[in-house]
CSV table of C-alpha atoms in Angstrom, one decimal:
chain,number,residue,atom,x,y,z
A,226,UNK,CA,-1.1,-13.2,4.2
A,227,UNK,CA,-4.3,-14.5,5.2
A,228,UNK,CA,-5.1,-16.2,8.4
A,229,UNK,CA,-4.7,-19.8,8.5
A,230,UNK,CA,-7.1,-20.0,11.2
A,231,UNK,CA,-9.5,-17.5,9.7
A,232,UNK,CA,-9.5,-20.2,6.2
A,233,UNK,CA,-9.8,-23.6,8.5
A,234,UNK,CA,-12.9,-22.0,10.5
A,235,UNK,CA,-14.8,-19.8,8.2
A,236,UNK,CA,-13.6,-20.7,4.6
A,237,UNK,CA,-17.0,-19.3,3.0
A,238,UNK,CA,-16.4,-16.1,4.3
A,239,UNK,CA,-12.9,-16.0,2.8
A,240,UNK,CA,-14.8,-17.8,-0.7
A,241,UNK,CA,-17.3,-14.8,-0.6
A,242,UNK,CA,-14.2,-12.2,-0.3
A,243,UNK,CA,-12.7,-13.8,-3.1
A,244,UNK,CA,-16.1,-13.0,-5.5
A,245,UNK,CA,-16.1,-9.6,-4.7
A,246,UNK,CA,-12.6,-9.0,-5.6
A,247,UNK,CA,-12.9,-10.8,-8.6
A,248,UNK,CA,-10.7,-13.3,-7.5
A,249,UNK,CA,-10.6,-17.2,-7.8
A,250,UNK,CA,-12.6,-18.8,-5.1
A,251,UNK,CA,-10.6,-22.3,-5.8
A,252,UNK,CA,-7.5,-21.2,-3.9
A,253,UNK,CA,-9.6,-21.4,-0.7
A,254,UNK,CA,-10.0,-24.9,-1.9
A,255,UNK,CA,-6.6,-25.8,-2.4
A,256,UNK,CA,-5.1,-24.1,-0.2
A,257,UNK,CA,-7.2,-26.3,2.6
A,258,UNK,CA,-6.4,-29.4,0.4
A,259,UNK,CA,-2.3,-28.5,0.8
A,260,UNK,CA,-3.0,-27.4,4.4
A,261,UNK,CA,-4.5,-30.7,5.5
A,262,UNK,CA,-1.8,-32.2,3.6
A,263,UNK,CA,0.5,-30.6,5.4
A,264,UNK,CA,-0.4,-32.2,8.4
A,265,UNK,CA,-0.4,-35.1,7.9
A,266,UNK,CA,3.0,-34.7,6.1
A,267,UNK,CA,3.9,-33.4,9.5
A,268,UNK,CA,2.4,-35.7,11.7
A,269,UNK,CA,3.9,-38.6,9.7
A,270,UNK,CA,7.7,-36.8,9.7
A,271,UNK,CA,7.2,-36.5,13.5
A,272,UNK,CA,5.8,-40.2,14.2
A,273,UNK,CA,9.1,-40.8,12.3
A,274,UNK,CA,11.2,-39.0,14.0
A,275,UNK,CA,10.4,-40.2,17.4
A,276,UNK,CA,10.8,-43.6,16.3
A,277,UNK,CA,14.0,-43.6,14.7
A,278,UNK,CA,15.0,-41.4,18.3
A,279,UNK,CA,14.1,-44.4,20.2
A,280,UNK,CA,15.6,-46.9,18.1
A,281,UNK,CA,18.9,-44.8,18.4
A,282,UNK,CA,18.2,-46.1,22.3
A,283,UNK,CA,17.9,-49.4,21.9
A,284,UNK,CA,21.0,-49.8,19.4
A,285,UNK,CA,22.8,-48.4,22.3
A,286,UNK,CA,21.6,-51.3,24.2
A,287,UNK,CA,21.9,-54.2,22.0
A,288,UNK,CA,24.5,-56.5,20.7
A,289,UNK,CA,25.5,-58.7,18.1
A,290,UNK,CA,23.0,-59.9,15.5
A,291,UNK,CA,20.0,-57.7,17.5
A,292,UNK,CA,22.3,-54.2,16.6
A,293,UNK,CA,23.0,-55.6,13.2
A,294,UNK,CA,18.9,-55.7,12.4
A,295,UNK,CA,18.3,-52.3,14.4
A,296,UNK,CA,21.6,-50.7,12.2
A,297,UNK,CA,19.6,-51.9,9.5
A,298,UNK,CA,16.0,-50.2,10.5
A,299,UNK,CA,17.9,-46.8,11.6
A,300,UNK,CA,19.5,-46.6,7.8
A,301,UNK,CA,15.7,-47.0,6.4
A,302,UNK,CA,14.5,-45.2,9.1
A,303,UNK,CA,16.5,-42.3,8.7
A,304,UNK,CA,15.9,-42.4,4.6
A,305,UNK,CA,12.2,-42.2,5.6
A,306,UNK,CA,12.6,-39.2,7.6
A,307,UNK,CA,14.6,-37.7,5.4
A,308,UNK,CA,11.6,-37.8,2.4
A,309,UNK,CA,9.1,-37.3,5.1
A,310,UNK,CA,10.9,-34.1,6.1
A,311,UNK,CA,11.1,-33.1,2.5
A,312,UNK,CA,7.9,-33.9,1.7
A,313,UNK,CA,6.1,-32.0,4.6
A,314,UNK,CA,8.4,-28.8,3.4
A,315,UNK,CA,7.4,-29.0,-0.1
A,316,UNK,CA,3.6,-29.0,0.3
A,317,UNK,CA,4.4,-26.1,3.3
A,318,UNK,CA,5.9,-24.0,1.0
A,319,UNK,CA,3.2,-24.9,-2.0
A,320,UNK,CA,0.8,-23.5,0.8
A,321,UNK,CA,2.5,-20.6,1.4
A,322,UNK,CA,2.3,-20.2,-2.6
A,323,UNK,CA,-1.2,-20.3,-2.8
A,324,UNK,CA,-2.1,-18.0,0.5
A,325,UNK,CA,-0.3,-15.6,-0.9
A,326,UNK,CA,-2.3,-15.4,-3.6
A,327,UNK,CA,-5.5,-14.8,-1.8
A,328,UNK,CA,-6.3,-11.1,-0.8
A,329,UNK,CA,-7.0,-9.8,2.4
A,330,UNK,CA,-10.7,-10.4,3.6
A,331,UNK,CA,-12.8,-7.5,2.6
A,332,UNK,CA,-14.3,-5.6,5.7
A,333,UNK,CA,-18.3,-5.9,5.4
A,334,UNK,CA,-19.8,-3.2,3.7
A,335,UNK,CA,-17.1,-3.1,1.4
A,336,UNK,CA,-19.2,-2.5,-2.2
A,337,UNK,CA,-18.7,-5.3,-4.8
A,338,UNK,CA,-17.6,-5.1,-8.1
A,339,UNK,CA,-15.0,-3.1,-10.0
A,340,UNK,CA,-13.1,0.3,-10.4
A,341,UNK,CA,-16.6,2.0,-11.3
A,342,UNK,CA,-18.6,-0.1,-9.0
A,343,UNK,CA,-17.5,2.4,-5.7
A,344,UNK,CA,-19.7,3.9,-3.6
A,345,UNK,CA,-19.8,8.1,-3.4
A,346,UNK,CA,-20.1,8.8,0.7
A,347,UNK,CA,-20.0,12.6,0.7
A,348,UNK,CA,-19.4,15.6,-1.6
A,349,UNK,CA,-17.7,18.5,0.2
A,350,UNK,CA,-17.3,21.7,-1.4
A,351,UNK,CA,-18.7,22.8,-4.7
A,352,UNK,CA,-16.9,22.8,-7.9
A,353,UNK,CA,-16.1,26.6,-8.6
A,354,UNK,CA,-19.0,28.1,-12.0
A,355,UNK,CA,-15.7,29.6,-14.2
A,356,UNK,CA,-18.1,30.8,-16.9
A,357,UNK,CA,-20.4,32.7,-13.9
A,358,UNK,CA,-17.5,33.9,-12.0
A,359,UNK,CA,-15.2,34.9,-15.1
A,360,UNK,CA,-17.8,35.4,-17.8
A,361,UNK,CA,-18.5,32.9,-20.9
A,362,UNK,CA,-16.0,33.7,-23.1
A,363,UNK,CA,-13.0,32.5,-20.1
A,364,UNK,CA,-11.8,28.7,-21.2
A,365,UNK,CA,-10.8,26.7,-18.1
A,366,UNK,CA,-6.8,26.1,-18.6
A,367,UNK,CA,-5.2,22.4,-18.0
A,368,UNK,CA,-2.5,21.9,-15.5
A,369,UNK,CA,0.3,21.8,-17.5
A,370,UNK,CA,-0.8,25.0,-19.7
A,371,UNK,CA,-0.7,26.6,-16.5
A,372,UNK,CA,2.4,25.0,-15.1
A,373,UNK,CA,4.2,26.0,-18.1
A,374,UNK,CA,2.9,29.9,-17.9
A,375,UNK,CA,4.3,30.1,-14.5
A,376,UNK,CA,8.0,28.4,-14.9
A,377,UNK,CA,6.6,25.5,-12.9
A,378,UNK,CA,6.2,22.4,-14.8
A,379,UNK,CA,8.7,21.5,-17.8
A,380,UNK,CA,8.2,18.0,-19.3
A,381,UNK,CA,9.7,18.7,-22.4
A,382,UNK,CA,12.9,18.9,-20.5
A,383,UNK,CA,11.7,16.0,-18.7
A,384,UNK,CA,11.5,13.6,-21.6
A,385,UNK,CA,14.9,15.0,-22.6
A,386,UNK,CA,16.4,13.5,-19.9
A,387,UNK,CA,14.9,10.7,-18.9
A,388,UNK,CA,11.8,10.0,-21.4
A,389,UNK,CA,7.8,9.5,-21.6
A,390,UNK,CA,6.4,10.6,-17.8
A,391,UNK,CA,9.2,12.4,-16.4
A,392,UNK,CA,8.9,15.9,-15.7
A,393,UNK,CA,11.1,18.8,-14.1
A,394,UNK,CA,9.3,21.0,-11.4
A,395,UNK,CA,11.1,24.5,-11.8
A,396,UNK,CA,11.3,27.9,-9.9
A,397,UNK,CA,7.9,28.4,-8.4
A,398,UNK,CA,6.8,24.8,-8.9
A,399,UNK,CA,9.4,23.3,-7.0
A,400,UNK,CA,8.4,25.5,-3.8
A,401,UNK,CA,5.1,25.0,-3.9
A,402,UNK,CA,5.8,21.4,-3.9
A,403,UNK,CA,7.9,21.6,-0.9
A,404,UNK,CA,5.1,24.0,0.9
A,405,UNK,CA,2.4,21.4,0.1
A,406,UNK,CA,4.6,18.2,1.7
A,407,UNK,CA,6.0,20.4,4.8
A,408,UNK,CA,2.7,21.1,5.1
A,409,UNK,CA,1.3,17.9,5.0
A,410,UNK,CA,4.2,16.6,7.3
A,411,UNK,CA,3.4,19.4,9.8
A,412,UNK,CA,-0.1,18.2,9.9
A,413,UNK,CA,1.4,14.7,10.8
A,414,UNK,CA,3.5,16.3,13.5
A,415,UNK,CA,0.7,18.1,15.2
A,416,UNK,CA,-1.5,14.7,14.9
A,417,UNK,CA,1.1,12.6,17.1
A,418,UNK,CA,3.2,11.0,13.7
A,419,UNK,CA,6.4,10.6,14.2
A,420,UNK,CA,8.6,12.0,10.7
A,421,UNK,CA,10.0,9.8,8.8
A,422,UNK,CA,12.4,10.2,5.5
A,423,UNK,CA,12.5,6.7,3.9
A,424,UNK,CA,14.9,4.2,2.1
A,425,UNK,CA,13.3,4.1,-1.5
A,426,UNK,CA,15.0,0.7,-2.0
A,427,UNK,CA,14.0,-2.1,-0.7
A,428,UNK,CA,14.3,-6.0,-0.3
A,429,UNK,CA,12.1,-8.2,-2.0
A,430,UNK,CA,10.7,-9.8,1.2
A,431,UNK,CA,9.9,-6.5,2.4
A,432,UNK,CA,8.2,-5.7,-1.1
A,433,UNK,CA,6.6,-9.0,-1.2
A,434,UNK,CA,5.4,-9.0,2.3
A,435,UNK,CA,3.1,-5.5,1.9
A,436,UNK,CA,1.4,-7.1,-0.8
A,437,UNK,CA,3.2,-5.1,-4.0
A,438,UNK,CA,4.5,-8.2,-5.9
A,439,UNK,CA,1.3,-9.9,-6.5
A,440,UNK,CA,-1.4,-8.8,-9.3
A,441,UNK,CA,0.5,-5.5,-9.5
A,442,UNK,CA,4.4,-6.4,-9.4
A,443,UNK,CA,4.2,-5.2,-13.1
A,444,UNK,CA,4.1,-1.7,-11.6
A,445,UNK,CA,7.8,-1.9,-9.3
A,446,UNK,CA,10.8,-0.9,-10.8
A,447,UNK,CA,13.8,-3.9,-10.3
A,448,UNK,CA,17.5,-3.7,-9.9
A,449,UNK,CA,18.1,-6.8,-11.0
A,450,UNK,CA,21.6,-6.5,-10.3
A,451,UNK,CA,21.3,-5.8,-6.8
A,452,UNK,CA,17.9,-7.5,-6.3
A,453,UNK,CA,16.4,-4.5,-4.7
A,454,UNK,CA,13.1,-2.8,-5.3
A,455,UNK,CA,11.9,1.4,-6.0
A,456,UNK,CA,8.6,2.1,-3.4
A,457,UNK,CA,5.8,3.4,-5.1
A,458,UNK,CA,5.0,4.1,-1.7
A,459,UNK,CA,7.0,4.9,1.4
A,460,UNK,CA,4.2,2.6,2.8
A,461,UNK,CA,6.5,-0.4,2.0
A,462,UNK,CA,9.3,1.0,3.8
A,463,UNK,CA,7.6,1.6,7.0
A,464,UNK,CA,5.9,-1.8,6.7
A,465,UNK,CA,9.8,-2.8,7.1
A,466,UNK,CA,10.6,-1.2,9.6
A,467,UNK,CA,9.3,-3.3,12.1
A,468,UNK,CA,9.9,-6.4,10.5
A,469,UNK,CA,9.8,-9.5,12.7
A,470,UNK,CA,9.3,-7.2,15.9
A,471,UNK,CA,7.3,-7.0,18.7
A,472,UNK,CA,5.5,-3.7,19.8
A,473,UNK,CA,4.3,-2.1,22.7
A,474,UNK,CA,1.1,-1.1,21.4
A,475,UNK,CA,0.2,-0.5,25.3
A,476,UNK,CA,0.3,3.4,25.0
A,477,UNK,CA,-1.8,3.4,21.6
A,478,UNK,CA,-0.9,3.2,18.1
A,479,UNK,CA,3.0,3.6,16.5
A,480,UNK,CA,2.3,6.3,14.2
A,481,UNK,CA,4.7,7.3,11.3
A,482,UNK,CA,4.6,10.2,8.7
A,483,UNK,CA,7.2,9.0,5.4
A,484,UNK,CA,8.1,11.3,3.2
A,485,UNK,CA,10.2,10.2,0.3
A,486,UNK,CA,10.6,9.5,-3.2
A,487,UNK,CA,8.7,7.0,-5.2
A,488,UNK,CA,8.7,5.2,-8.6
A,489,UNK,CA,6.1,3.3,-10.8
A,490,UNK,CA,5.9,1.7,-14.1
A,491,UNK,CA,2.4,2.7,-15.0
A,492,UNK,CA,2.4,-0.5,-16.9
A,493,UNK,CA,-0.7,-1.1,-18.3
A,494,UNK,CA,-1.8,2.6,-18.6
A,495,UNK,CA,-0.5,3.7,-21.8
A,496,UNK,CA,-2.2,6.6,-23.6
A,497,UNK,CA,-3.8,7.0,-20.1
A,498,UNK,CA,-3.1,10.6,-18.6
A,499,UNK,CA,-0.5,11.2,-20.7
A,500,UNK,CA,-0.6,15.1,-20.8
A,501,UNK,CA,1.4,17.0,-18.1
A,502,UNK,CA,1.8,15.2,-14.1
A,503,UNK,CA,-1.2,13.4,-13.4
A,504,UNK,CA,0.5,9.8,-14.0
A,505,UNK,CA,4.3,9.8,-14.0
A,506,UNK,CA,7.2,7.9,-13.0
A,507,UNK,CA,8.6,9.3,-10.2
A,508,UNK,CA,6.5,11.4,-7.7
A,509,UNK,CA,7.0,12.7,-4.4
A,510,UNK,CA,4.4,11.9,-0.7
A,511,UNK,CA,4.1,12.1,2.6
A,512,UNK,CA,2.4,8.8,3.4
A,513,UNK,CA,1.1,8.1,6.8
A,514,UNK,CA,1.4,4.3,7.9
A,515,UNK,CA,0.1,2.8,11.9
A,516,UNK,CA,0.6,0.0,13.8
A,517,UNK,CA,-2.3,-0.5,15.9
A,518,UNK,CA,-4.4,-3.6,17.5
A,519,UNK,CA,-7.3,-5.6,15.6
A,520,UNK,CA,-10.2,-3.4,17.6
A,521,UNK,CA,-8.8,-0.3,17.2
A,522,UNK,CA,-8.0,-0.8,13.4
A,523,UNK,CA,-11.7,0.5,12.2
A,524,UNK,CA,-11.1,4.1,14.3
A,525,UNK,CA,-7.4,4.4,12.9
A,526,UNK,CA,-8.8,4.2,9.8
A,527,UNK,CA,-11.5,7.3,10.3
A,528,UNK,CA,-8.9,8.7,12.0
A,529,UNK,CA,-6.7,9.0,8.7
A,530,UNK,CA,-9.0,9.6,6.3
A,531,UNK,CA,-10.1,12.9,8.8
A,532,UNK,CA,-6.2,13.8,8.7
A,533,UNK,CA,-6.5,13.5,4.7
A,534,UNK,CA,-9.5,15.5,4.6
A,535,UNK,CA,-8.1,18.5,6.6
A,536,UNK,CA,-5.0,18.8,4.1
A,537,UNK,CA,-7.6,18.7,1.2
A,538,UNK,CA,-9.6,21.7,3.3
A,539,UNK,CA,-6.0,23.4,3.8
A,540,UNK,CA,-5.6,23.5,0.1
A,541,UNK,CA,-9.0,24.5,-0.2
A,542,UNK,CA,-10.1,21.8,-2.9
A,543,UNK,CA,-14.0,20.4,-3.9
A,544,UNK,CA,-13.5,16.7,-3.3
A,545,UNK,CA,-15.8,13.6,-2.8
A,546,UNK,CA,-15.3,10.4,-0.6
A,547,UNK,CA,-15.5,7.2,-2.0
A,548,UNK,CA,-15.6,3.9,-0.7
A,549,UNK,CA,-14.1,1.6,-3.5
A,550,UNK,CA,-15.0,-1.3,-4.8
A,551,UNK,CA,-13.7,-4.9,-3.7
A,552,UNK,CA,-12.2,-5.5,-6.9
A,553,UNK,CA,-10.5,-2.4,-7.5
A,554,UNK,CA,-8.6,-3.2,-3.9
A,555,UNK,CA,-4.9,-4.0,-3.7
A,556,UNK,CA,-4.5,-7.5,-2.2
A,557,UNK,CA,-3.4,-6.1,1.3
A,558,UNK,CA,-6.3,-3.7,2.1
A,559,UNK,CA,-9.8,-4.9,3.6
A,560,UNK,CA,-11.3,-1.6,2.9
A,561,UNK,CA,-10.0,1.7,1.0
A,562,UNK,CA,-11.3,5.4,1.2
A,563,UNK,CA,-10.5,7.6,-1.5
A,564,UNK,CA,-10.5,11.3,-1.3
A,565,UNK,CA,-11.1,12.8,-5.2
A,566,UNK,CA,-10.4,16.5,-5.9
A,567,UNK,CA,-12.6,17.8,-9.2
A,568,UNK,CA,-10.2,18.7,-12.2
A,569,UNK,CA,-12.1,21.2,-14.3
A,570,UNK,CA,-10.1,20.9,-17.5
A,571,UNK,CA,-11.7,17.4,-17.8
A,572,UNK,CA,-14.7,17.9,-15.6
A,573,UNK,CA,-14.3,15.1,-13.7
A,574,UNK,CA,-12.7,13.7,-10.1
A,575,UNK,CA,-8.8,13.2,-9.6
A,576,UNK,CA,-7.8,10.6,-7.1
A,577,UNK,CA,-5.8,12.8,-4.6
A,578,UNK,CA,-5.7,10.2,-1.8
A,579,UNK,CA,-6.4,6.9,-0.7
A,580,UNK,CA,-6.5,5.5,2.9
A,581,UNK,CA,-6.2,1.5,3.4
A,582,UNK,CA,-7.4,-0.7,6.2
A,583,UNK,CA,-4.7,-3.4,5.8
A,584,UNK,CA,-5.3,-5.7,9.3
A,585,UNK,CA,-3.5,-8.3,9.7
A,586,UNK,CA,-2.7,-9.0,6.6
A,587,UNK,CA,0.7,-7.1,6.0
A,588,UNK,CA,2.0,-7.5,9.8
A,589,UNK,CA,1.4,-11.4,9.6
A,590,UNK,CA,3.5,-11.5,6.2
A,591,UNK,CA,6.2,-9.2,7.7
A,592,UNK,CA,6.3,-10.8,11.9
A,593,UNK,CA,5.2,-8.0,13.6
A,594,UNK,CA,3.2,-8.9,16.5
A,595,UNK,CA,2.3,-7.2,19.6
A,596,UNK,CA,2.7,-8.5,23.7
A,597,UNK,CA,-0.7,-7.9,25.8
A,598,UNK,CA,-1.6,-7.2,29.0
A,599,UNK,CA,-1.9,-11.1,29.5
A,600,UNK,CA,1.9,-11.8,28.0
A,601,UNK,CA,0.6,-13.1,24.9
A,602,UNK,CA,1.8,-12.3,21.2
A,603,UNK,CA,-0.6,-11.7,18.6
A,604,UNK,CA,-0.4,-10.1,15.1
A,605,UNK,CA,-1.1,-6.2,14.8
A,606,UNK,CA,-3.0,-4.6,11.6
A,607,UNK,CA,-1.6,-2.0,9.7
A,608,UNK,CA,-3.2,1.0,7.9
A,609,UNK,CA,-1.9,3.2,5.6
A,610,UNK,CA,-3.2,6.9,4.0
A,611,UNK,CA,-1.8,9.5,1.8
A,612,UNK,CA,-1.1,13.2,3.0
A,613,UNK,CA,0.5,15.0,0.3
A,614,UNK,CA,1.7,14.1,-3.2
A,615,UNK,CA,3.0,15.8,-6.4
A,616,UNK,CA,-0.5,15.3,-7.6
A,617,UNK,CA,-1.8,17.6,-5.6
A,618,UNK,CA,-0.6,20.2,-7.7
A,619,UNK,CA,-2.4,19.5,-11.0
A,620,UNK,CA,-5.4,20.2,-8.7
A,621,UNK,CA,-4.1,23.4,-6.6
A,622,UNK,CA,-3.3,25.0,-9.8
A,623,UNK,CA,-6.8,24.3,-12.0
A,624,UNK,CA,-9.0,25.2,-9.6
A,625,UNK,CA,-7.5,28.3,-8.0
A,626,UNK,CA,-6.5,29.9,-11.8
A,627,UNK,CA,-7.7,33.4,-12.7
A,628,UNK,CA,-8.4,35.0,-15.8
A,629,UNK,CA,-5.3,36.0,-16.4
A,630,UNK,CA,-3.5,33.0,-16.2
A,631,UNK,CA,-1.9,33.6,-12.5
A,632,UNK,CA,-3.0,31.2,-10.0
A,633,UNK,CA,-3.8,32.1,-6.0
A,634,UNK,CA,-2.3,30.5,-3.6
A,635,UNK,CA,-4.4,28.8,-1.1
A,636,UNK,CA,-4.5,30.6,2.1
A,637,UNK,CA,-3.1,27.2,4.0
A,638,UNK,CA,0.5,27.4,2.1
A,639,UNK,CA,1.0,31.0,2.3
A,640,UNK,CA,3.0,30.7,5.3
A,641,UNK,CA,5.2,28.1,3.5
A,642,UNK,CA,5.7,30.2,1.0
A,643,UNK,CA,6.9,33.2,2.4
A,644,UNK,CA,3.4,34.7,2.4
A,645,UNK,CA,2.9,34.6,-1.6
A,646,UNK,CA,-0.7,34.9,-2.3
A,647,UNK,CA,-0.7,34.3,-6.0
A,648,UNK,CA,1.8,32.8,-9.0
A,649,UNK,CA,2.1,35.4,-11.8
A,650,UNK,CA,3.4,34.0,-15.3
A,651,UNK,CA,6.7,34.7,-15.9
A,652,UNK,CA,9.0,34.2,-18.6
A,653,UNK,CA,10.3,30.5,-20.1
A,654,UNK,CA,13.3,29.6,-18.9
C-alpha cells in the first residue's frame, strides 16, 4: 500500500499521482482525515490505559470507603478503555480501507492519461513487406488459420470442453510452446534467476496484497469454497513467497524466474480478440519477479526490460517499447514498459510483454523488509517482467509464415526443437 509517511509529508505529490491515473484525489483527503483520527483515537486509548494501570495501584493500597470509590472509577475506567480501544481499531482499519485504494505513486516521467495516451520509446526491427517479398497476389494468414494448418492450435475442441477462450495446443504446437518457455527460463538461468515452478492457488491476503483485488479483482477466478485464488500471474505467487520476511539484499537483488499456469476472466473484454489465442483463459509464462532496495529499483527495472528484449530478438520479432500511460497502470506499478510485437493479420502491435516497477508498494502490503548495513529494517521494492507466454506464439507464427502456408522456425528455438527449421502443414487430427 502506500506510504504513510510519504501521504503525511508530501500529500500533493500523492494528489497529483492520483490525476494521472484517473483516480480520486479525495482519498488523499480522507485518508489524512482517518489518520489523524487515528491518533488521537490512540493517544486517548493510551492516556487511558495508563490511568486505569495506576489506579489498579492505588486500589492495592487503599481501604474501606477510599477502595469502594476507586472500584468504582476502575469499572468506568475500564468501560472507557474498552470503547477507546475499539474506537482507535475501527478508524485504523477504515484507514487501511481507504490506502488500499490509492495506487502506487507514479515514477516522474511517467506519461499521463489513458490506454492510448503511452508514449512509443523505440521501434526495433522492421515489419517484414509480404506483398514485396511474396508478390501481391499472397494474403497475410491469421494465427489461428495457421495454427490450424499445422495441427497446432484447436479451439474448436477447446470450446468443446471447456467453452468460449479455451483452446488445445496440439502436436507441433505444444512443442514449440515448451521450446519458447525453456527458452525463456534458460535466459533467466544464464541472467542469475533462480527457477521457480509456482503454486497457481493462492490466499486472498497474498492476492490482495500484490494489488490484484482492487480495480481489477473482476478479472481472478475464486474458489469460493476453499477461499483461494487462480494467478493470472506467477508474479503473485512469488510476491508470497517472502511474505512477512526479512532479506539479505547485502549480496544484490533475490532474483526469481516463475513459470506456471495462469487464469483470467477477461471480464469486460467481450467481443474483444475473440478469434484464435490472443485473449484466453488459461495461458502459460515465465514471469520474472526481484527483490531489490529502493535505489537500485530504477536499474532492476532496465535490467528486465533488456532481458525481455533479448527473448523478443531470440524469436526474431519487429517490436516497439512503450512507456504506458498512468492510467492504464495496475495499482501496484509506478511505471510499466511494454514490449509490442507487430501482428500483420491486423496490422497493428500485440502486447508481448510488460515489465513493472512496483517499489514499495507490494513488499509493504506483504512485510517484506530488508536489514542494512546499520541493523535497520526497511521495506524492499519489487519489480516484476514477462519472459515468455503462450502469446508469443500468435506472433512467431504470423510473422515467420511462407507462402505455402509452413512457418520457419526462428533460429533461437531450433535447438529446443530438435533442430526443426520450419512447420509444414499436416493433416487434421
Amino acid at each position: 500500500m502506500i506510504d504513510l509517511r510519504l501521504l503525511r509529508d508530501t500529500p500533493d505529490v500523492v494528489r497529483a499521482s492520483q490525476r494521472l491515473r484517473g483516480d480520486d484525489p479525495s482519498l488523499v483527503d480522507q485518508a489524512l482525515d482517518l489518520d489523524q483520527r487515528r491518533r488521537a483515537a490512540l493517544t486517548d486509548f493510551e492516556q487511558l490505559r495508563a490511568e486505569q494501570k495506576g489506579l489498579g495501584k492505588q486500589v492495592a493500597k487503599a481501604q474501606g470507603e477510599e477502595k469502594t470509590e476507586l472500584l468504582a472509577r476502575g469499572k468506568t475506567l475500564a468501560e472507557q478503555v474498552k470503547a477507546a480501544q475499539a474506537e482507535s481499531e475501527a478508524v485504523a482499519a477504515e484507514l487501511d480501507q481507504v490506502l488500499l485504494r490509492i495506487g502506487n505513486v507514479v515514477i516522474d516521467g511517467v506519461p499521463g492519461g489513458g490506454e492510448e495516451d503511452y508514449t512509443v520509446l523505440r521501434h526495433v526491427g522492421t515489419p517484414r513487406d509480404f506483398a514485396a517479398e511474396l508478390g501481391p497476389e499472397f494474403t497475410v494468414r491469421d494465427h489461428l488459420d495457421l495454427g490450424e494448418r499445422l495441427g497446432a492450435i484447436d479451439t474448436e475442441r477447446g470450446a468443446k470442453v471447456s467453452g468460449a477462450r479455451f483452446y488445445f495446443l496440439t502436436g507441433v504446437g505444444a512443442r514449440l510452446e515448451l521450446a519458447l518457455l525453456t527458452a525463456a527460463m534458460d535466459r533467466a538461468l544464464a541472467h542469475g534467476f533462480t527457477p521457480m515452478i509456482t503454486p497457481t492457488l493462492v490466499k486472498p491476503e497474498v492476492m490482495q496484497g500484490t494489488g490484484f483485488l482492487g480495480s481489477h479483482a473482476d478479472e481472478v477466478y475464486r474458489l469460493e469454497a476453499d477461499d483461494l485464488y487462480l494467478v493470472g500471474t506467477s508474479e503473485v505467487a512469488l510476491a508470497g513467497y517472502h511474505q512477512g520476511e526479512i532479506l539479505d539484499l547485502g549480496a544484490g537483488p533475490q532474483r526469481y524466474a516463475g513459470w506456471s499456469a495462469c487464469y483470467r476472466r477477461e471480464a469486460g473484454s467481450y467481443g474483444k480478440d475473440t478469434r484464435g489465442i490472443i485473449r484466453v483463459h488459461q495461458f502459460h509464462k515465465v514471469e520474472m519477479f526481484s527483490w531489490t532496495t529502493v535505489e537500485d529499483a530504477e536499474d532492476e527495472h532496465a535490467r528486465l526490460l533488456a532481458l525481455e528484449e533479448e527473448m523478443l530478438g531470440l524469436v526474431e520479432l519487429p517490436y516497439r517499447v512503450i512507456d504506458t500511460a498512468a492510467g492504464d497502470l495496475g495499482s501496484s506499478a509506478a511505471r510499466k514498459i511494454d514490449c509490442e510485437a507487430w501482428l500483420p493479420s491486423q496490422q497493428r502491435w500485440l502486447e508481448l510483454t510488460s515489465t513493472s516497477n512496483c517499489t514499495t508498494y507490494q513488499a509493504r502490503r506483504l512485510g517484506v523488509r530488508e536489514r542494512t548495513a546499520e541493523g535497520e529494517t526497511r521495506t524492499v521494492a519489487t519489480l516484476n517482467g514477462t519472459l515468455g507466454t503462450t502469446r508469443w506464439i500468435v506472433a512467431i507464427l504470423e510473422n515467420h509464415q511462407q507462402a505455402d502456408g509452413s512457418v520457419r522456425v526462428p533460429e533461437g528455438l531450433r535447438p529446443y526443437l530438435g533442430g526443426l527449421e520450419v512447420l509444414t502443414p499436416g493433416p487434421a487430427a
